[in-house]
mmCIF file of C-alpha atoms in Angstrom:
data_model
loop_
_atom_site.group_PDB
_atom_site.id
_atom_site.type_symbol
_atom_site.label_atom_id
_atom_site.label_comp_id
_atom_site.label_asym_id
_atom_site.label_seq_id
_atom_site.Cartn_x
_atom_site.Cartn_y
_atom_site.Cartn_z
ATOM 1 C CA MET A 1 12.848 7.083 -7.837
ATOM 2 C CA PRO A 2 12.114 9.160 -4.693
ATOM 3 C CA ASN A 3 8.529 7.844 -4.460
ATOM 4 C CA PHE A 4 9.772 4.264 -4.125
ATOM 5 C CA ASP A 5 12.394 2.919 -1.751
ATOM 6 C CA GLY A 6 13.058 -0.285 0.157
ATOM 7 C CA GLY A 7 9.940 -2.059 -1.079
ATOM 8 C CA HIS A 8 7.676 0.814 -0.059
ATOM 9 C CA TYR A 9 5.814 3.375 -2.166
ATOM 10 C CA PHE A 10 5.542 6.817 -0.558
ATOM 11 C CA LEU A 11 2.449 8.506 -1.975
ATOM 12 C CA SER A 12 1.942 12.272 -1.606
ATOM 13 C CA LEU A 13 -1.109 14.074 -3.000
ATOM 14 C CA LEU A 14 -2.139 17.728 -3.088
ATOM 15 C CA VAL A 15 -5.756 17.981 -4.207
ATOM 16 C CA PRO A 16 -7.431 21.404 -4.673
ATOM 17 C CA ILE A 17 -10.607 21.785 -2.621
ATOM 18 C CA ARG A 18 -13.682 23.221 -4.299
ATOM 19 C CA THR A 19 -14.295 26.922 -3.646
ATOM 20 C CA ASP A 20 -18.048 26.938 -4.283
ATOM 21 C CA ALA A 21 -20.690 26.420 -1.603
ATOM 22 C CA GLU A 22 -23.246 23.659 -1.088
ATOM 23 C CA GLN A 23 -26.779 24.068 0.216
ATOM 24 C CA ASN A 24 -27.959 21.503 2.766
ATOM 25 C CA ALA A 25 -31.483 20.209 3.384
ATOM 26 C CA GLU A 26 -32.218 23.059 5.793
ATOM 27 C CA GLY A 27 -31.293 25.630 3.157
ATOM 28 C CA ALA A 28 -27.998 26.691 4.746
ATOM 29 C CA TRP A 29 -25.004 27.256 2.484
ATOM 30 C CA ARG A 30 -21.721 25.639 3.542
ATOM 31 C CA ALA A 31 -18.216 25.919 2.093
ATOM 32 C CA HIS A 32 -16.732 22.652 0.860
ATOM 33 C CA VAL A 33 -13.599 23.129 2.958
ATOM 34 C CA ASP A 34 -15.764 23.154 6.110
ATOM 35 C CA LEU A 35 -17.781 20.160 4.970
ATOM 36 C CA LEU A 36 -14.558 18.304 4.222
ATOM 37 C CA ARG A 37 -13.212 19.000 7.702
ATOM 38 C CA GLU A 38 -16.388 17.565 9.202
ATOM 39 C CA GLU A 39 -16.139 14.469 7.011
ATOM 40 C CA LEU A 40 -12.531 13.873 8.036
ATOM 41 C CA ALA A 41 -13.387 14.423 11.705
ATOM 42 C CA LEU A 42 -16.049 11.714 11.498
ATOM 43 C CA LEU A 43 -13.780 9.270 9.662
ATOM 44 C CA PRO A 44 -12.951 6.521 12.196
ATOM 45 C CA THR A 45 -9.318 6.259 13.226
ATOM 46 C CA ALA A 46 -7.324 3.093 13.726
ATOM 47 C CA GLN A 47 -7.677 1.325 17.076
ATOM 48 C CA GLN A 48 -4.374 2.773 18.165
ATOM 49 C CA SER A 49 -4.957 3.821 21.755
ATOM 50 C CA ARG A 50 -6.710 2.595 24.901
ATOM 51 C CA VAL A 51 -9.570 4.961 24.098
ATOM 52 C CA SER A 52 -10.131 3.709 20.548
ATOM 53 C CA ARG A 53 -9.106 0.053 21.022
ATOM 54 C CA ASN A 54 -12.677 -1.105 21.622
ATOM 55 C CA ALA A 55 -14.354 1.387 19.304
ATOM 56 C CA PRO A 56 -17.151 -0.176 17.227
ATOM 57 C CA ARG A 57 -15.847 1.389 14.009
ATOM 58 C CA GLN A 58 -12.410 0.753 12.536
ATOM 59 C CA SER A 59 -10.447 2.889 10.082
ATOM 60 C CA PRO A 60 -11.400 2.051 6.478
ATOM 61 C CA PHE A 61 -7.680 1.945 5.629
ATOM 62 C CA ALA A 62 -7.442 -1.206 7.762
ATOM 63 C CA ARG A 63 -9.560 -3.091 5.212
ATOM 64 C CA ASN A 64 -6.459 -3.885 3.170
ATOM 65 C CA THR A 65 -2.969 -4.939 4.219
ATOM 66 C CA LEU A 66 -0.974 -2.460 2.125
ATOM 67 C CA ASN A 67 -1.122 0.623 4.377
ATOM 68 C CA HIS A 68 1.684 1.164 6.858
ATOM 69 C CA LEU A 69 0.529 4.751 7.344
ATOM 70 C CA ALA A 70 -2.167 6.959 5.820
ATOM 71 C CA ARG A 71 -3.145 10.513 6.711
ATOM 72 C CA PHE A 72 -5.388 13.335 5.472
ATOM 73 C CA VAL A 73 -4.568 17.006 6.197
ATOM 74 C CA VAL A 74 -6.393 20.150 5.098
ATOM 75 C CA ILE A 75 -3.943 22.904 4.116
ATOM 76 C CA ASP A 76 -5.544 26.351 4.083
ATOM 77 C CA ASP A 77 -2.437 28.275 3.035
ATOM 78 C CA VAL A 78 1.325 28.099 3.025
ATOM 79 C CA VAL A 79 3.218 29.251 6.105
ATOM 80 C CA PHE A 80 5.029 32.591 5.870
ATOM 81 C CA ASN A 81 8.620 31.955 6.881
ATOM 82 C CA GLY A 82 9.596 35.628 7.077
ATOM 83 C CA ARG A 83 11.498 37.923 4.761
ATOM 84 C CA VAL A 84 14.255 36.682 2.492
ATOM 85 C CA ALA A 85 17.369 37.691 4.405
ATOM 86 C CA GLY A 86 20.250 39.618 2.834
ATOM 87 C CA ASN A 87 23.412 41.495 3.723
ATOM 88 C CA ALA A 88 22.291 44.744 5.382
ATOM 89 C CA LEU A 89 25.290 46.740 4.103
ATOM 90 C CA TRP A 90 24.917 45.497 0.545
ATOM 91 C CA GLU A 91 21.156 46.209 0.585
ATOM 92 C CA ARG A 92 21.916 49.749 1.791
ATOM 93 C CA LEU A 93 24.443 50.322 -0.998
ATOM 94 C CA ARG A 94 21.873 49.120 -3.536
ATOM 95 C CA GLY A 95 19.337 51.602 -2.134
ATOM 96 C CA ARG A 96 16.834 48.980 -0.984
ATOM 97 C CA ASN A 97 14.527 49.826 1.892
ATOM 98 C CA PRO A 98 14.337 46.854 4.300
ATOM 99 C CA LEU A 99 10.781 47.866 5.197
ATOM 100 C CA THR A 100 9.516 47.467 1.639
ATOM 101 C CA PRO A 101 7.222 44.416 1.500
ATOM 102 C CA GLN A 102 8.467 41.406 -0.422
ATOM 103 C CA PRO A 103 6.279 39.039 -2.449
ATOM 104 C CA VAL A 104 4.493 36.496 -0.246
ATOM 105 C CA ASP A 105 3.432 33.082 -1.565
ATOM 106 C CA ARG A 106 -0.269 32.343 -1.173
ATOM 107 C CA LEU A 107 -2.492 29.468 -2.214
ATOM 108 C CA LYS A 108 -5.437 30.311 -4.468
ATOM 109 C CA CYS A 109 -7.536 27.740 -2.621
ATOM 110 C CA ALA A 110 -7.273 25.264 0.212
ATOM 111 C CA TYR A 111 -5.772 21.856 -0.570
ATOM 112 C CA LEU A 112 -6.341 18.360 0.761
ATOM 113 C CA PHE A 113 -3.056 16.579 1.425
ATOM 114 C CA PHE A 114 -3.008 12.790 1.482
ATOM 115 C CA GLY A 115 0.121 10.869 2.415
ATOM 116 C CA ALA A 116 0.538 7.100 2.523
ATOM 117 C CA ASP A 117 3.379 4.642 3.094
ATOM 118 C CA ILE A 118 2.433 1.397 1.373
ATOM 119 C CA ASP A 119 3.888 -1.957 0.387
ATOM 120 C CA ALA A 120 4.914 -2.072 -3.274
ATOM 121 C CA SER A 121 7.046 -4.241 -5.504
ATOM 122 C CA ALA A 122 8.070 -1.437 -7.865
ATOM 123 C CA GLY A 123 7.917 2.304 -8.426
ATOM 124 C CA GLY A 124 5.831 4.160 -11.002
ATOM 125 C CA ASP A 125 2.376 2.991 -12.044
ATOM 126 C CA ALA A 126 3.253 -0.644 -11.285
ATOM 127 C CA GLY A 127 3.558 0.223 -7.600
ATOM 128 C CA LEU A 128 0.736 2.771 -7.387
ATOM 129 C CA ARG A 129 -2.071 1.086 -9.343
ATOM 130 C CA PRO A 130 -2.512 -1.966 -7.062
ATOM 131 C CA TYR A 131 -2.889 0.408 -4.115
ATOM 132 C CA THR A 132 -5.477 2.699 -5.701
ATOM 133 C CA ASP A 133 -7.415 -0.358 -6.887
ATOM 134 C CA ALA A 134 -7.340 -1.778 -3.347
ATOM 135 C CA LEU A 135 -8.614 1.508 -1.908
ATOM 136 C CA TRP A 136 -11.409 1.722 -4.455
ATOM 137 C CA GLU A 137 -12.438 -1.871 -3.783
ATOM 138 C CA THR A 138 -12.382 -1.662 0.022
ATOM 139 C CA MET A 139 -13.427 1.919 0.898
ATOM 140 C CA GLN A 140 -15.146 3.396 -2.133
ATOM 141 C CA ASP A 141 -17.933 5.016 -0.098
ATOM 142 C CA GLU A 142 -15.492 6.803 2.230
ATOM 143 C CA LEU A 143 -13.359 7.957 -0.698
ATOM 144 C CA LYS A 144 -16.384 9.446 -2.441
ATOM 145 C CA ALA A 145 -17.503 11.184 0.748
ATOM 146 C CA VAL A 146 -14.070 12.800 1.183
ATOM 147 C CA PHE A 147 -13.014 13.558 -2.375
ATOM 148 C CA ARG A 148 -16.391 14.871 -3.549
ATOM 149 C CA HIS A 149 -15.347 18.140 -1.915
ATOM 150 C CA CYS A 150 -12.291 18.293 -4.197
ATOM 151 C CA LEU A 151 -12.073 19.885 -7.619
ATOM 152 C CA GLY A 152 -13.060 17.632 -10.520
ATOM 153 C CA PHE A 153 -13.574 14.415 -8.561
ATOM 154 C CA GLN A 154 -17.306 13.955 -9.134
ATOM 155 C CA GLU A 155 -16.995 14.838 -12.825
ATOM 156 C CA ARG A 156 -14.098 12.468 -13.534
ATOM 157 C CA VAL A 157 -14.196 9.504 -11.177
ATOM 158 C CA ARG A 158 -16.650 6.687 -11.871
ATOM 159 C CA ASP A 159 -14.559 3.575 -11.342
ATOM 160 C CA ALA A 160 -11.125 2.299 -10.272
ATOM 161 C CA GLU A 161 -9.540 3.487 -13.526
ATOM 162 C CA GLY A 162 -10.870 7.011 -13.062
ATOM 163 C CA PHE A 163 -9.720 7.078 -9.436
ATOM 164 C CA PHE A 164 -6.215 5.980 -10.443
ATOM 165 C CA ARG A 165 -5.994 8.715 -13.103
ATOM 166 C CA TYR A 166 -7.272 11.311 -10.649
ATOM 167 C CA ILE A 167 -4.644 10.300 -8.076
ATOM 168 C CA GLN A 168 -1.958 10.463 -10.770
ATOM 169 C CA ASP A 169 -2.919 14.035 -11.675
ATOM 170 C CA CYS A 170 -2.827 15.173 -8.034
ATOM 171 C CA GLN A 171 0.380 13.359 -7.086
ATOM 172 C CA ILE A 172 3.523 15.270 -6.122
ATOM 173 C CA GLU A 173 6.970 13.739 -5.859
ATOM 174 C CA THR A 174 7.984 12.517 -2.420
ATOM 175 C CA THR A 175 11.530 13.843 -2.346
ATOM 176 C CA MET A 176 12.471 12.624 1.140
ATOM 177 C CA PRO A 177 10.866 9.291 2.027
ATOM 178 C CA PHE A 178 11.459 7.782 5.451
ATOM 179 C CA ASN A 179 11.981 4.034 5.713
ATOM 180 C CA ASP A 180 13.394 2.597 8.939
ATOM 181 C CA TYR A 181 13.216 -1.148 8.309
ATOM 182 C CA TRP A 182 16.947 -1.484 7.559
ATOM 183 C CA ALA A 183 17.587 -0.880 11.257
ATOM 184 C CA ASP A 184 21.062 -2.443 11.240
ATOM 185 C CA GLY A 185 22.096 -1.070 7.854
ATOM 186 C CA LEU A 186 22.379 -2.838 4.520
ATOM 187 C CA PRO A 187 24.408 -6.046 4.283
ATOM 188 C CA ALA A 188 27.919 -5.396 2.971
ATOM 189 C CA ALA A 189 27.209 -7.515 -0.108
ATOM 190 C CA GLN A 190 24.450 -5.088 -1.159
ATOM 191 C CA VAL A 191 26.468 -1.911 -0.666
ATOM 192 C CA ASP A 192 28.609 -1.015 -3.679
ATOM 193 C CA THR A 193 30.674 2.074 -2.870
ATOM 194 C CA ASN A 194 33.808 1.133 -4.837
ATOM 195 C CA LEU A 195 34.196 3.723 -7.596
ATOM 196 C CA LEU A 196 37.794 2.788 -8.422
ATOM 197 C CA PRO A 197 36.955 0.690 -11.522
ATOM 198 C CA VAL A 198 34.969 3.503 -13.156
ATOM 199 C CA LEU A 199 37.584 6.131 -12.235
ATOM 200 C CA VAL A 200 40.501 4.349 -13.939
ATOM 201 C CA VAL A 201 39.728 5.332 -17.532
ATOM 202 C CA PRO A 202 38.979 9.043 -16.825
ATOM 203 C CA ALA A 203 42.172 9.191 -14.736
ATOM 204 C CA LEU A 204 44.232 7.702 -17.591
ATOM 205 C CA THR A 205 42.822 10.106 -20.189
ATOM 206 C CA ALA A 206 43.434 13.032 -17.824
ATOM 207 C CA ALA A 207 47.037 11.866 -17.346
ATOM 208 C CA VAL A 208 47.520 11.644 -21.138
ATOM 209 C CA ALA A 209 46.114 15.168 -21.513
ATOM 210 C CA VAL A 210 48.572 16.550 -18.930
ATOM 211 C CA LEU A 211 51.519 14.602 -20.364
ATOM 212 C CA GLY A 212 50.778 15.767 -23.902
ATOM 213 C CA PHE A 213 50.586 19.383 -22.789
ATOM 214 C CA VAL A 214 53.891 19.126 -20.902
ATOM 215 C CA LEU A 215 55.660 17.534 -23.885
ATOM 216 C CA HIS A 216 54.276 20.230 -26.172
ATOM 217 C CA LEU A 217 55.316 22.941 -23.713
ATOM 218 C CA PHE A 218 58.927 21.742 -23.810
ATOM 219 C CA GLY A 219 58.910 21.537 -27.589
ATOM 220 C CA LEU A 220 59.239 17.780 -27.798
ATOM 221 C CA GLY A 221 57.855 15.987 -30.835
ATOM 222 C CA ASP A 222 56.652 17.633 -34.048
ATOM 223 C CA GLY A 223 53.614 19.414 -32.617
ATOM 224 C CA GLY A 224 51.356 16.402 -32.485
ATOM 225 C CA TRP A 225 51.403 16.271 -28.705
ATOM 226 C CA ILE A 226 49.100 19.283 -28.395
ATOM 227 C CA TRP A 227 46.469 17.513 -30.471
ATOM 228 C CA THR A 228 46.863 14.394 -28.382
ATOM 229 C CA SER A 229 46.434 16.505 -25.260
ATOM 230 C CA LEU A 230 43.302 18.230 -26.602
ATOM 231 C CA ILE A 231 41.707 14.974 -27.703
ATOM 232 C CA ALA A 232 42.475 13.380 -24.322
ATOM 233 C CA LEU A 233 41.098 16.456 -22.548
ATOM 234 C CA ALA A 234 37.841 16.296 -24.531
ATOM 235 C CA LEU A 235 37.577 12.580 -23.813
ATOM 236 C CA THR A 236 38.188 13.211 -20.126
ATOM 237 C CA GLY A 237 35.373 15.772 -20.087
ATOM 238 C CA ALA A 238 32.972 13.373 -21.789
ATOM 239 C CA LEU A 239 33.904 10.583 -19.394
ATOM 240 C CA GLY A 240 33.510 12.970 -16.472
ATOM 241 C CA VAL A 241 29.951 13.817 -17.535
ATOM 242 C CA GLY A 242 29.185 10.129 -17.904
ATOM 243 C CA LEU A 243 30.701 9.418 -14.495
ATOM 244 C CA TYR A 244 28.570 12.155 -12.913
ATOM 245 C CA HIS A 245 25.366 10.697 -14.347
ATOM 246 C CA TYR A 246 26.443 7.207 -13.269
ATOM 247 C CA ILE A 247 26.968 8.348 -9.669
ATOM 248 C CA VAL A 248 23.645 10.231 -9.630
ATOM 249 C CA ALA A 249 21.833 7.157 -10.964
ATOM 250 C CA LYS A 250 23.459 4.964 -8.315
ATOM 251 C CA ALA A 251 22.519 7.440 -5.578
ATOM 252 C CA GLN A 252 18.881 7.586 -6.732
ATOM 253 C CA ALA A 253 18.458 3.825 -7.042
ATOM 254 C CA PRO A 254 16.006 2.517 -4.420
ATOM 255 C CA LEU A 255 17.254 0.409 -1.559
ATOM 256 C CA PRO A 256 16.348 -3.279 -1.761
ATOM 257 C CA THR A 257 13.377 -4.477 0.211
ATOM 258 C CA ALA A 258 14.270 -5.194 3.818
ATOM 259 C CA PRO A 259 13.450 -8.732 4.996
ATOM 260 C CA ASP A 260 9.980 -9.093 6.531
ATOM 261 C CA SER A 261 9.137 -5.407 6.058
ATOM 262 C CA ASP A 262 5.737 -5.877 4.415
ATOM 263 C CA LEU A 263 2.712 -5.101 6.576
ATOM 264 C CA PRO A 264 1.581 -8.727 7.166
ATOM 265 C CA SER A 265 5.086 -9.607 8.428
ATOM 266 C CA VAL A 266 5.199 -6.525 10.657
ATOM 267 C CA LEU A 267 1.776 -7.335 12.114
ATOM 268 C CA LYS A 268 2.858 -10.925 12.749
ATOM 269 C CA ALA A 269 6.013 -9.705 14.498
ATOM 270 C CA LEU A 270 4.001 -7.387 16.765
ATOM 271 C CA TYR A 271 1.589 -10.190 17.572
ATOM 272 C CA LEU A 272 4.392 -12.639 18.434
ATOM 273 C CA GLN A 273 6.216 -10.032 20.500
ATOM 274 C CA GLN A 274 3.185 -9.584 22.755
ATOM 275 C CA ARG A 275 2.305 -13.274 22.930
ATOM 276 C CA PHE A 276 5.855 -14.369 23.659
ATOM 277 C CA THR A 277 6.165 -11.778 26.429
ATOM 278 C CA ASP A 278 3.076 -13.276 28.057
ATOM 279 C CA PHE A 279 4.519 -16.767 27.543
ATOM 280 C CA ALA A 280 7.859 -15.865 29.154
ATOM 281 C CA ILE A 281 6.121 -14.375 32.186
ATOM 282 C CA ALA A 282 3.854 -17.384 32.585
ATOM 283 C CA GLN A 283 6.707 -19.896 32.420
ATOM 284 C CA GLN A 284 8.831 -18.424 35.183
ATOM 285 C CA GLY A 285 9.948 -21.268 37.464
ATOM 286 C CA ALA A 286 8.711 -24.089 35.190
ATOM 287 C CA ASP A 287 10.851 -27.219 34.982
ATOM 288 C CA ASP A 288 12.420 -28.412 31.720
ATOM 289 C CA ALA A 289 9.660 -30.820 30.767
ATOM 290 C CA ALA A 290 6.889 -28.314 31.450
ATOM 291 C CA LEU A 291 8.745 -25.555 29.599
ATOM 292 C CA TYR A 292 9.316 -27.823 26.595
ATOM 293 C CA ALA A 293 5.648 -28.801 26.467
ATOM 294 C CA ALA A 294 4.495 -25.215 26.890
ATOM 295 C CA PHE A 295 6.808 -23.976 24.139
ATOM 296 C CA LYS A 296 5.531 -26.668 21.761
ATOM 297 C CA ALA A 297 1.983 -25.574 22.532
ATOM 298 C CA PHE A 298 3.004 -21.961 21.924
ATOM 299 C CA MET A 299 4.452 -22.829 18.511
ATOM 300 C CA ASP A 300 1.410 -24.889 17.549
ATOM 301 C CA THR A 301 -0.998 -22.164 18.644
ATOM 302 C CA HIS A 302 0.654 -19.023 17.301
ATOM 303 C CA LYS A 303 2.425 -20.428 14.162
ATOM 304 C CA PRO A 304 5.397 -18.007 13.984
ATOM 305 C CA THR A 305 6.166 -18.785 10.321
ATOM 306 C CA ASP A 306 2.596 -18.153 9.103
ATOM 307 C CA VAL A 307 2.062 -14.426 8.507
ATOM 308 C CA ASN A 308 -1.604 -15.004 7.647
ATOM 309 C CA GLY A 309 -2.590 -16.003 11.142
ATOM 310 C CA PRO A 310 -3.020 -15.940 13.946
ATOM 311 C CA THR A 311 -1.790 -12.371 13.795
ATOM 312 C CA GLN A 312 -2.527 -8.814 14.785
ATOM 313 C CA PRO A 313 -5.273 -7.201 12.657
ATOM 314 C CA PRO A 314 -4.297 -4.104 10.628
ATOM 315 C CA GLY A 315 -5.128 -0.802 12.281
ATOM 316 C CA VAL A 316 -4.764 -2.254 15.797
ATOM 317 C CA ILE A 317 -1.846 -1.203 17.978
ATOM 318 C CA ALA A 318 -2.178 -4.111 20.458
ATOM 319 C CA THR A 319 -4.007 -7.431 20.517
ATOM 320 C CA GLY A 320 -4.660 -7.556 24.215
#
């Protein structure tokens, strides 16, 4: 399933934005697409830079430990990529004027795009529902403030179930997910590229089909070889179709979850990386006994095997 790979669910939404206007307290009418842009601009970002590291407000997506990445984008219209190219000589012979306008794709309204890379144990609803429930539980107010500008949200969404169904209806397939946690490639034991066993039977039936045709061509036997050849040919075709679907299914199967690729493990790794760098700098020139004692204190303090803490908080790019 393209939405799910390597223990991660890649959520993509396209939500139509309302085209009516809203009157504010001063009596001014505002388009929902403009109000939505203002709401997104005021939504606090993660503490991901020196400027935002000490900001008093943190991104609401940091209230759960499922988000590796989350982003909102307002899409006003599709980008025009230029004319559909063709052979100039052939177009001339067909009497087509290259200056005649071609159809141009346009959106009937602006759309809100939401993309998220999240931890999940499975694809489909089993992977998506825990995430939408977590969002509804931890940032319901922010979700309502954003999605109220989208078509049908206020009429349909009252609880976590309604939010999940709304997300389902607006979801589009993520056809090219990006997952970089298998940095060194899959272990050889988990990579099955040997197609020889499944090719043996189709190869044998194909050989029987060719042999039967050759024997019939030279007039050997009483005419039964042609029927043997045809039956073997039909069987080869059926096996070929089955082999094609088998290969496609193998290619579309999600990669296994990479070790320690969930967000708590990643945050712990970032935390330890920074703390151990400080430790290594501080211990330059220490003798064996002092280094041993300091390392024991480091292990006791930072607990490398405990992903729950001490660790780096979600939404923070550095701890110090």
